[in-house]
Amino acid sequence: MTEEISRLKKEKNAIIMAHYYVADEIQDIADFVGDSFFLAKKATETDADIIVLCGVRFMGESAKILNPTKKVLIPEIAADCPMAHMATTDGIAEIRDEYDDLAVVCYVNSTADLKAASDVCVTSANALKIVKNLPQKNIYFIPDQNLAHFIADQLPEKHFIFNNGFCHVHNSISLDSLKKTRALKPDAPVLVHPECKPEVVAEADFVGSTSGIIKYATESDQKEFIVATELGVMHELKKRNPDKTFYPAGPMQICPNMKKLTLEKLLHVLKYEDSEITLPENLMKDAKAPMEEMLRLAK
Ligand code: 13P
Ligand code: SF4
């Protein structure tokens, strides 16, 4: 299968990009593996005719929004991030009516509709930097309440309006299970994704995006780490650090949507090009502005 995928990729001038949460064998065959920010940025730099985005739907949509003329495929069109739907454009309109001097900040884990109704997009890798430098005082941060609290705690000069979205995978990592793991490995630094609950974030030695977590562990002199994010990151963590050991903070750190992607589905989509990301022209145009604003402000 991997040979057939490589052959089709060359024949069709396609590029395969994968997020750290997809299956190990997909990460191994991808041209690029990264966090959501890296994947969005990389998508703007490729001259391939086809981008196969191995991740959930919003990641494919981000690539398409930034490259409307390219064909963007995802191996499983039903792989969707539930948090991407946990805000509404009506809710945004209400907050806009209520507040002056407001920026609507949209985490990329969101639908194209939500992006289009926002002022700027962010990812976990750049949210702090971008929000800190916005001129507006009032920040309506959608959809993730946990990431919003993590940023808000570091920016007391801003007034945050919170939305109640969350990632069910990260939100289910409990302080109790983290403490139990920590009791077994008291010297291991705790590496936490900011989609985790504030009480879990408060226990962290490092908080960052998937790429940030991998970078931190790779550069650290420590030999053991406790990891509070989806377990797909273990593949890259172990690959880059064969002499180090990584322990999950809790028992259930699996994103069922990321795990819908298989090598078979990747081969199928490359062959038949049948699960393409398509969005209405106007929507793409409206969603592109906040995505490009993110790329500009993250520099
Ligand atoms: P990153 O941008 O940190 O890779 O996170 C994406 C994601 O979906 C986290 O659940
Ligand atoms: Fe969405 Fe959570 Fe899965 Fe990330 S881990 S894609 S936020 S459900």
GROMACS .gro file of C-alpha atoms and ligand atoms in nm:
model
  317
    1MET     CA    1   0.000   0.000   0.000
    2THR     CA    2   0.276   0.244   0.087
    3GLU     CA    3   0.443   0.185  -0.251
    4GLU     CA    4   0.115   0.245  -0.433
    5ILE     CA    5   0.056   0.564  -0.231
    6SER     CA    6   0.407   0.691  -0.317
    7ARG     CA    7   0.358   0.611  -0.685
    8LEU     CA    8   0.019   0.787  -0.705
    9LYS     CA    9   0.154   1.083  -0.515
   10LYS     CA   10   0.430   1.138  -0.772
   11GLU     CA   11   0.204   1.070  -1.069
   12LYS     CA   12  -0.055   1.325  -0.951
   13ASN     CA   13   0.186   1.583  -0.806
   14ALA     CA   14   0.019   1.543  -0.468
   15ILE     CA   15   0.154   1.620  -0.123
   16ILE     CA   16   0.054   1.435   0.193
   17MET     CA   17   0.033   1.630   0.518
   18ALA     CA   18  -0.056   1.470   0.849
   19HIS     CA   19  -0.139   1.582   1.201
   20TYR     CA   20   0.038   1.420   1.497
   21TYR     CA   21  -0.287   1.253   1.612
   22VAL     CA   22  -0.337   1.028   1.307
   23ALA     CA   23  -0.221   0.666   1.297
   24ASP     CA   24   0.156   0.606   1.311
   25GLU     CA   25   0.171   0.452   0.962
   26ILE     CA   26   0.007   0.761   0.810
   27GLN     CA   27   0.251   0.991   0.988
   28ASP     CA   28   0.534   0.774   0.850
   29ILE     CA   29   0.424   0.811   0.489
   30ALA     CA   30   0.343   1.184   0.505
   31ASP     CA   31   0.566   1.449   0.345
   32PHE     CA   32   0.503   1.676   0.644
   33VAL     CA   33   0.371   1.607   0.993
   34GLY     CA   34   0.288   1.892   1.227
   35ASP     CA   35   0.049   2.083   1.449
   36SER     CA   36  -0.250   2.272   1.307
   37PHE     CA   37  -0.055   2.593   1.258
   38PHE     CA   38   0.231   2.422   1.075
   39LEU     CA   39  -0.012   2.238   0.847
   40ALA     CA   40  -0.205   2.555   0.759
   41LYS     CA   41   0.116   2.747   0.689
   42LYS     CA   42   0.279   2.466   0.492
   43ALA     CA   43  -0.031   2.439   0.275
   44THR     CA   44   0.034   2.794   0.151
   45GLU     CA   45   0.393   2.710   0.056
   46THR     CA   46   0.343   2.403  -0.163
   47ASP     CA   47   0.333   2.395  -0.543
   48ALA     CA   48   0.162   2.053  -0.546
   49ASP     CA   49  -0.165   2.027  -0.742
   50ILE     CA   50  -0.332   1.814  -0.475
   51ILE     CA   51  -0.303   1.843  -0.097
   52VAL     CA   52  -0.406   1.531   0.094
   53LEU     CA   53  -0.468   1.651   0.447
   54CYS     CA   54  -0.460   1.363   0.693
   55GLY     CA   55  -0.646   1.511   0.984
   56VAL     CA   56  -0.998   1.615   1.078
   57ARG     CA   57  -1.223   1.818   0.852
   58PHE     CA   58  -1.139   2.165   0.986
   59MET     CA   59  -0.773   2.103   0.896
   60GLY     CA   60  -0.869   2.020   0.538
   61GLU     CA   61  -1.095   2.326   0.528
   62SER     CA   62  -0.814   2.549   0.655
   63ALA     CA   63  -0.589   2.425   0.373
   64LYS     CA   64  -0.867   2.480   0.117
   65ILE     CA   65  -0.957   2.828   0.246
   66LEU     CA   66  -0.593   2.935   0.215
   67ASN     CA   67  -0.555   2.769  -0.128
   68PRO     CA   68  -0.894   2.794  -0.299
   69THR     CA   69  -0.761   2.690  -0.641
   70LYS     CA   70  -0.598   2.369  -0.519
   71LYS     CA   71  -0.767   2.034  -0.480
   72VAL     CA   72  -0.774   1.941  -0.111
   73LEU     CA   73  -0.863   1.583  -0.020
   74ILE     CA   74  -0.910   1.421   0.319
   75PRO     CA   75  -0.900   1.042   0.355
   76GLU     CA   76  -1.220   1.034   0.563
   77ILE     CA   77  -1.474   1.309   0.505
   78ALA     CA   78  -1.665   1.205   0.820
   79ALA     CA   79  -1.364   1.274   1.044
   80ASP     CA   80  -1.491   1.588   1.213
   81CYS     CA   81  -1.387   1.767   1.532
   82PRO     CA   82  -1.699   1.809   1.752
   83MET     CA   83  -1.555   2.124   1.910
   84ALA     CA   84  -1.548   2.291   1.567
   85HIS     CA   85  -1.930   2.321   1.594
   86MET     CA   86  -1.950   2.446   1.954
   87ALA     CA   87  -2.020   2.813   1.881
   88THR     CA   88  -2.276   2.989   1.661
   89THR     CA   89  -2.271   3.280   1.422
   90ASP     CA   90  -2.584   3.413   1.600
   91GLY     CA   91  -2.389   3.405   1.926
   92ILE     CA   92  -2.108   3.604   1.760
   93ALA     CA   93  -2.359   3.861   1.630
   94GLU     CA   94  -2.508   3.904   1.980
   95ILE     CA   95  -2.165   3.966   2.136
   96ARG     CA   96  -2.079   4.211   1.857
   97ASP     CA   97  -2.398   4.405   1.940
   98GLU     CA   98  -2.316   4.408   2.308
   99TYR     CA   99  -1.949   4.515   2.303
  100ASP     CA  100  -1.750   4.791   2.137
  101ASP     CA  101  -1.379   4.759   2.092
  102LEU     CA  102  -1.422   4.384   2.035
  103ALA     CA  103  -1.216   4.123   1.851
  104VAL     CA  104  -1.375   3.786   1.774
  105VAL     CA  105  -1.088   3.538   1.799
  106CYS     CA  106  -1.155   3.201   1.641
  107TYR     CA  107  -0.953   2.891   1.726
  108VAL     CA  108  -0.887   2.706   1.395
  109ASN     CA  109  -1.074   2.408   1.540
  110SER     CA  110  -1.391   2.561   1.399
  111THR     CA  111  -1.621   2.546   1.097
  112ALA     CA  112  -1.566   2.774   0.797
  113ASP     CA  113  -1.888   2.960   0.896
  114LEU     CA  114  -1.743   3.050   1.236
  115LYS     CA  115  -1.412   3.155   1.084
  116ALA     CA  116  -1.592   3.376   0.832
  117ALA     CA  117  -1.776   3.557   1.113
  118SER     CA  118  -1.454   3.621   1.310
  119ASP     CA  119  -1.178   3.882   1.299
  120VAL     CA  120  -0.875   3.660   1.338
  121CYS     CA  121  -0.798   3.289   1.366
  122VAL     CA  122  -0.546   3.139   1.606
  123THR     CA  123  -0.402   2.799   1.691
  124SER     CA  124  -0.268   2.681   2.024
  125ALA     CA  125   0.082   2.759   1.893
  126ASN     CA  126   0.019   3.130   1.838
  127ALA     CA  127  -0.296   3.232   2.035
  128LEU     CA  128  -0.110   3.408   2.316
  129LYS     CA  129   0.111   3.612   2.083
  130ILE     CA  130  -0.175   3.709   1.853
  131VAL     CA  131  -0.430   3.804   2.122
  132LYS     CA  132  -0.167   3.997   2.320
  133ASN     CA  133  -0.094   4.215   2.016
  134LEU     CA  134  -0.455   4.284   1.918
  135PRO     CA  135  -0.552   4.649   1.969
  136GLN     CA  136  -0.900   4.560   2.102
  137LYS     CA  137  -0.963   4.527   2.475
  138ASN     CA  138  -1.261   4.292   2.457
  139ILE     CA  139  -1.191   3.943   2.327
  140TYR     CA  140  -1.465   3.695   2.239
  141PHE     CA  141  -1.275   3.368   2.211
  142ILE     CA  142  -1.451   3.078   2.034
  143PRO     CA  143  -1.506   2.783   2.052
  144ASP     CA  144  -1.266   2.647   2.320
  145GLN     CA  145  -1.320   2.770   2.676
  146ASN     CA  146  -1.007   2.595   2.811
  147LEU     CA  147  -0.767   2.751   2.562
  148ALA     CA  148  -0.945   3.083   2.620
  149HIS     CA  149  -0.885   3.059   2.997
  150PHE     CA  150  -0.520   2.965   2.945
  151ILE     CA  151  -0.465   3.277   2.733
  152ALA     CA  152  -0.685   3.504   2.947
  153ASP     CA  153  -0.491   3.417   3.264
  154GLN     CA  154  -0.176   3.551   3.098
  155LEU     CA  155  -0.336   3.869   2.963
  156PRO     CA  156  -0.502   4.050   3.256
  157GLU     CA  157  -0.512   4.369   3.049
  158LYS     CA  158  -0.775   4.212   2.820
  159HIS     CA  159  -1.141   4.148   2.897
  160PHE     CA  160  -1.240   3.799   2.780
  161ILE     CA  161  -1.588   3.681   2.695
  162PHE     CA  162  -1.588   3.302   2.714
  163ASN     CA  163  -1.776   3.051   2.503
  164ASN     CA  164  -1.860   2.707   2.639
  165GLY     CA  165  -1.696   2.481   2.374
  166PHE     CA  166  -1.445   2.213   2.466
  167CYS     CA  167  -1.255   1.915   2.327
  168HIS     CA  168  -1.402   1.599   2.474
  169VAL     CA  169  -1.066   1.421   2.452
  170HIS     CA  170  -0.861   1.681   2.640
  171ASN     CA  171  -1.143   1.778   2.874
  172SER     CA  172  -1.169   1.418   2.990
  173ILE     CA  173  -0.811   1.417   3.125
  174SER     CA  174  -0.883   1.455   3.495
  175LEU     CA  175  -0.672   1.615   3.764
  176ASP     CA  176  -0.723   1.299   3.965
  177SER     CA  177  -0.569   1.070   3.702
  178LEU     CA  178  -0.286   1.317   3.638
  179LYS     CA  179  -0.207   1.324   4.011
  180LYS     CA  180  -0.207   0.943   4.025
  181THR     CA  181   0.038   0.927   3.735
  182ARG     CA  182   0.250   1.199   3.894
  183ALA     CA  183   0.263   1.007   4.222
  184LEU     CA  184   0.420   0.715   4.031
  185LYS     CA  185   0.664   0.937   3.839
  186PRO     CA  186   0.722   1.239   4.065
  187ASP     CA  187   1.028   1.369   3.875
  188ALA     CA  188   0.874   1.354   3.527
  189PRO     CA  189   0.782   1.696   3.383
  190VAL     CA  190   0.411   1.723   3.295
  191LEU     CA  191   0.349   1.837   2.936
  192VAL     CA  192  -0.003   1.965   2.877
  193HIS     CA  193  -0.203   2.078   2.573
  194PRO     CA  194  -0.397   2.400   2.648
  195GLU     CA  195  -0.727   2.233   2.552
  196CYS     CA  196  -0.707   2.059   2.891
  197LYS     CA  197  -0.909   2.186   3.188
  198PRO     CA  198  -0.757   2.480   3.383
  199GLU     CA  199  -0.687   2.261   3.689
  200VAL     CA  200  -0.484   2.022   3.470
  201VAL     CA  201  -0.306   2.314   3.299
  202ALA     CA  202  -0.220   2.449   3.646
  203GLU     CA  203  -0.024   2.127   3.720
  204ALA     CA  204   0.185   2.157   3.402
  205ASP     CA  205   0.558   2.213   3.375
  206PHE     CA  206   0.503   2.302   3.011
  207VAL     CA  207   0.187   2.401   2.820
  208GLY     CA  208   0.190   2.406   2.441
  209SER     CA  209   0.066   2.282   2.107
  210THR     CA  210   0.147   1.928   1.991
  211SER     CA  211   0.463   2.060   1.817
  212GLY     CA  212   0.551   2.261   2.128
  213ILE     CA  213   0.522   1.951   2.348
  214ILE     CA  214   0.743   1.749   2.111
  215LYS     CA  215   1.001   2.029   2.094
  216TYR     CA  216   1.009   2.071   2.472
  217ALA     CA  217   1.059   1.698   2.539
  218THR     CA  218   1.324   1.670   2.266
  219GLU     CA  219   1.528   1.963   2.401
  220SER     CA  220   1.495   1.860   2.766
  221ASP     CA  221   1.766   1.670   2.957
  222GLN     CA  222   1.498   1.479   3.152
  223LYS     CA  223   1.441   1.114   3.065
  224GLU     CA  224   1.074   1.065   3.164
  225PHE     CA  225   0.768   1.276   3.086
  226ILE     CA  226   0.394   1.273   3.157
  227VAL     CA  227   0.193   1.370   2.851
  228ALA     CA  228  -0.155   1.527   2.863
  229THR     CA  229  -0.267   1.532   2.502
  230GLU     CA  230  -0.391   1.286   2.239
  231LEU     CA  231  -0.168   0.979   2.225
  232GLY     CA  232  -0.083   1.012   1.854
  233VAL     CA  233   0.200   1.245   1.962
  234MET     CA  234   0.374   0.947   2.123
  235HIS     CA  235   0.490   0.831   1.779
  236GLU     CA  236   0.697   1.143   1.707
  237LEU     CA  237   0.803   1.176   2.072
  238LYS     CA  238   0.947   0.823   2.069
  239LYS     CA  239   1.093   0.858   1.721
  240ARG     CA  240   1.287   1.169   1.815
  241ASN     CA  241   1.371   1.049   2.167
  242PRO     CA  242   1.440   0.674   2.168
  243ASP     CA  243   1.620   0.705   2.502
  244LYS     CA  244   1.327   0.874   2.681
  245THR     CA  245   0.999   0.736   2.822
  246PHE     CA  246   0.657   0.899   2.792
  247TYR     CA  247   0.356   0.822   3.012
  248PRO     CA  248  -0.003   0.924   2.934
  249ALA     CA  249  -0.157   1.141   3.208
  250GLY     CA  250  -0.489   0.956   3.190
  251PRO     CA  251  -0.651   0.646   3.042
  252MET     CA  252  -0.861   0.785   2.754
  253GLN     CA  253  -0.650   1.019   2.543
  254ILE     CA  254  -0.770   0.901   2.202
  255CYS     CA  255  -0.946   1.120   1.945
  256PRO     CA  256  -1.197   0.888   1.772
  257ASN     CA  257  -1.222   1.116   1.470
  258MET     CA  258  -0.849   1.129   1.404
  259LYS     CA  259  -0.846   0.751   1.435
  260LYS     CA  260  -1.104   0.716   1.153
  261LEU     CA  261  -0.820   0.769   0.907
  262THR     CA  262  -0.644   0.456   0.778
  263LEU     CA  263  -0.378   0.379   0.521
  264GLU     CA  264  -0.647   0.208   0.310
  265LYS     CA  265  -0.853   0.527   0.307
  266LEU     CA  266  -0.547   0.734   0.219
  267LEU     CA  267  -0.475   0.509  -0.078
  268HIS     CA  268  -0.841   0.517  -0.183
  269VAL     CA  269  -0.866   0.896  -0.178
  270LEU     CA  270  -0.543   0.936  -0.374
  271LYS     CA  271  -0.670   0.690  -0.635
  272TYR     CA  272  -1.029   0.813  -0.674
  273GLU     CA  273  -1.005   1.175  -0.547
  274ASP     CA  274  -1.355   1.130  -0.410
  275SER     CA  275  -1.350   1.300  -0.073
  276GLU     CA  276  -1.267   1.651  -0.169
  277ILE     CA  277  -1.313   1.954   0.056
  278THR     CA  278  -1.547   2.196  -0.120
  279LEU     CA  279  -1.688   2.517   0.021
  280PRO     CA  280  -1.899   2.796  -0.133
  281GLU     CA  281  -1.685   3.069  -0.298
  282ASN     CA  282  -1.820   3.350  -0.079
  283LEU     CA  283  -1.767   3.154   0.239
  284MET     CA  284  -1.408   3.077   0.140
  285LYS     CA  285  -1.344   3.443   0.069
  286ASP     CA  286  -1.487   3.552   0.406
  287ALA     CA  287  -1.302   3.280   0.598
  288LYS     CA  288  -0.974   3.354   0.422
  289ALA     CA  289  -0.932   3.702   0.570
  290PRO     CA  290  -0.910   3.589   0.939
  291MET     CA  291  -0.687   3.295   0.838
  292GLU     CA  292  -0.449   3.527   0.652
  293GLU     CA  293  -0.459   3.768   0.944
  294MET     CA  294  -0.340   3.480   1.163
  295LEU     CA  295  -0.049   3.405   0.927
  296ARG     CA  296   0.045   3.775   0.925
  297LEU     CA  297   0.021   3.827   1.303
  298ALA     CA  298   0.199   3.502   1.388
  299LYS     CA  299   0.513   3.605   1.200
  30013P     P1  300  -0.240   2.141   1.773
  30013P     O1  301  -0.263   2.264   1.692
  30013P     O2  302  -0.168   2.166   1.900
  30013P     O3  303  -0.172   2.036   1.692
  30013P     O4  304  -0.381   2.082   1.822
  30013P     C1  305  -0.482   2.046   1.735
  30013P     C2  306  -0.589   1.975   1.803
  30013P     O5  307  -0.684   1.934   1.746
  30013P     C3  308  -0.576   1.958   1.947
  30013P     O6  309  -0.677   1.877   1.994
  301SF4    FE1  310  -1.104   1.797   1.800
  301SF4    FE2  311  -1.020   1.721   2.038
  301SF4    FE3  312  -0.992   1.557   1.833
  301SF4    FE4  313  -0.840   1.778   1.853
  301SF4     S1  314  -0.840   1.599   1.988
  301SF4     S2  315  -0.945   1.706   1.668
  301SF4     S3  316  -0.989   1.921   1.943
  301SF4     S4  317  -1.186   1.629   1.920
   0.00000   0.00000   0.00000
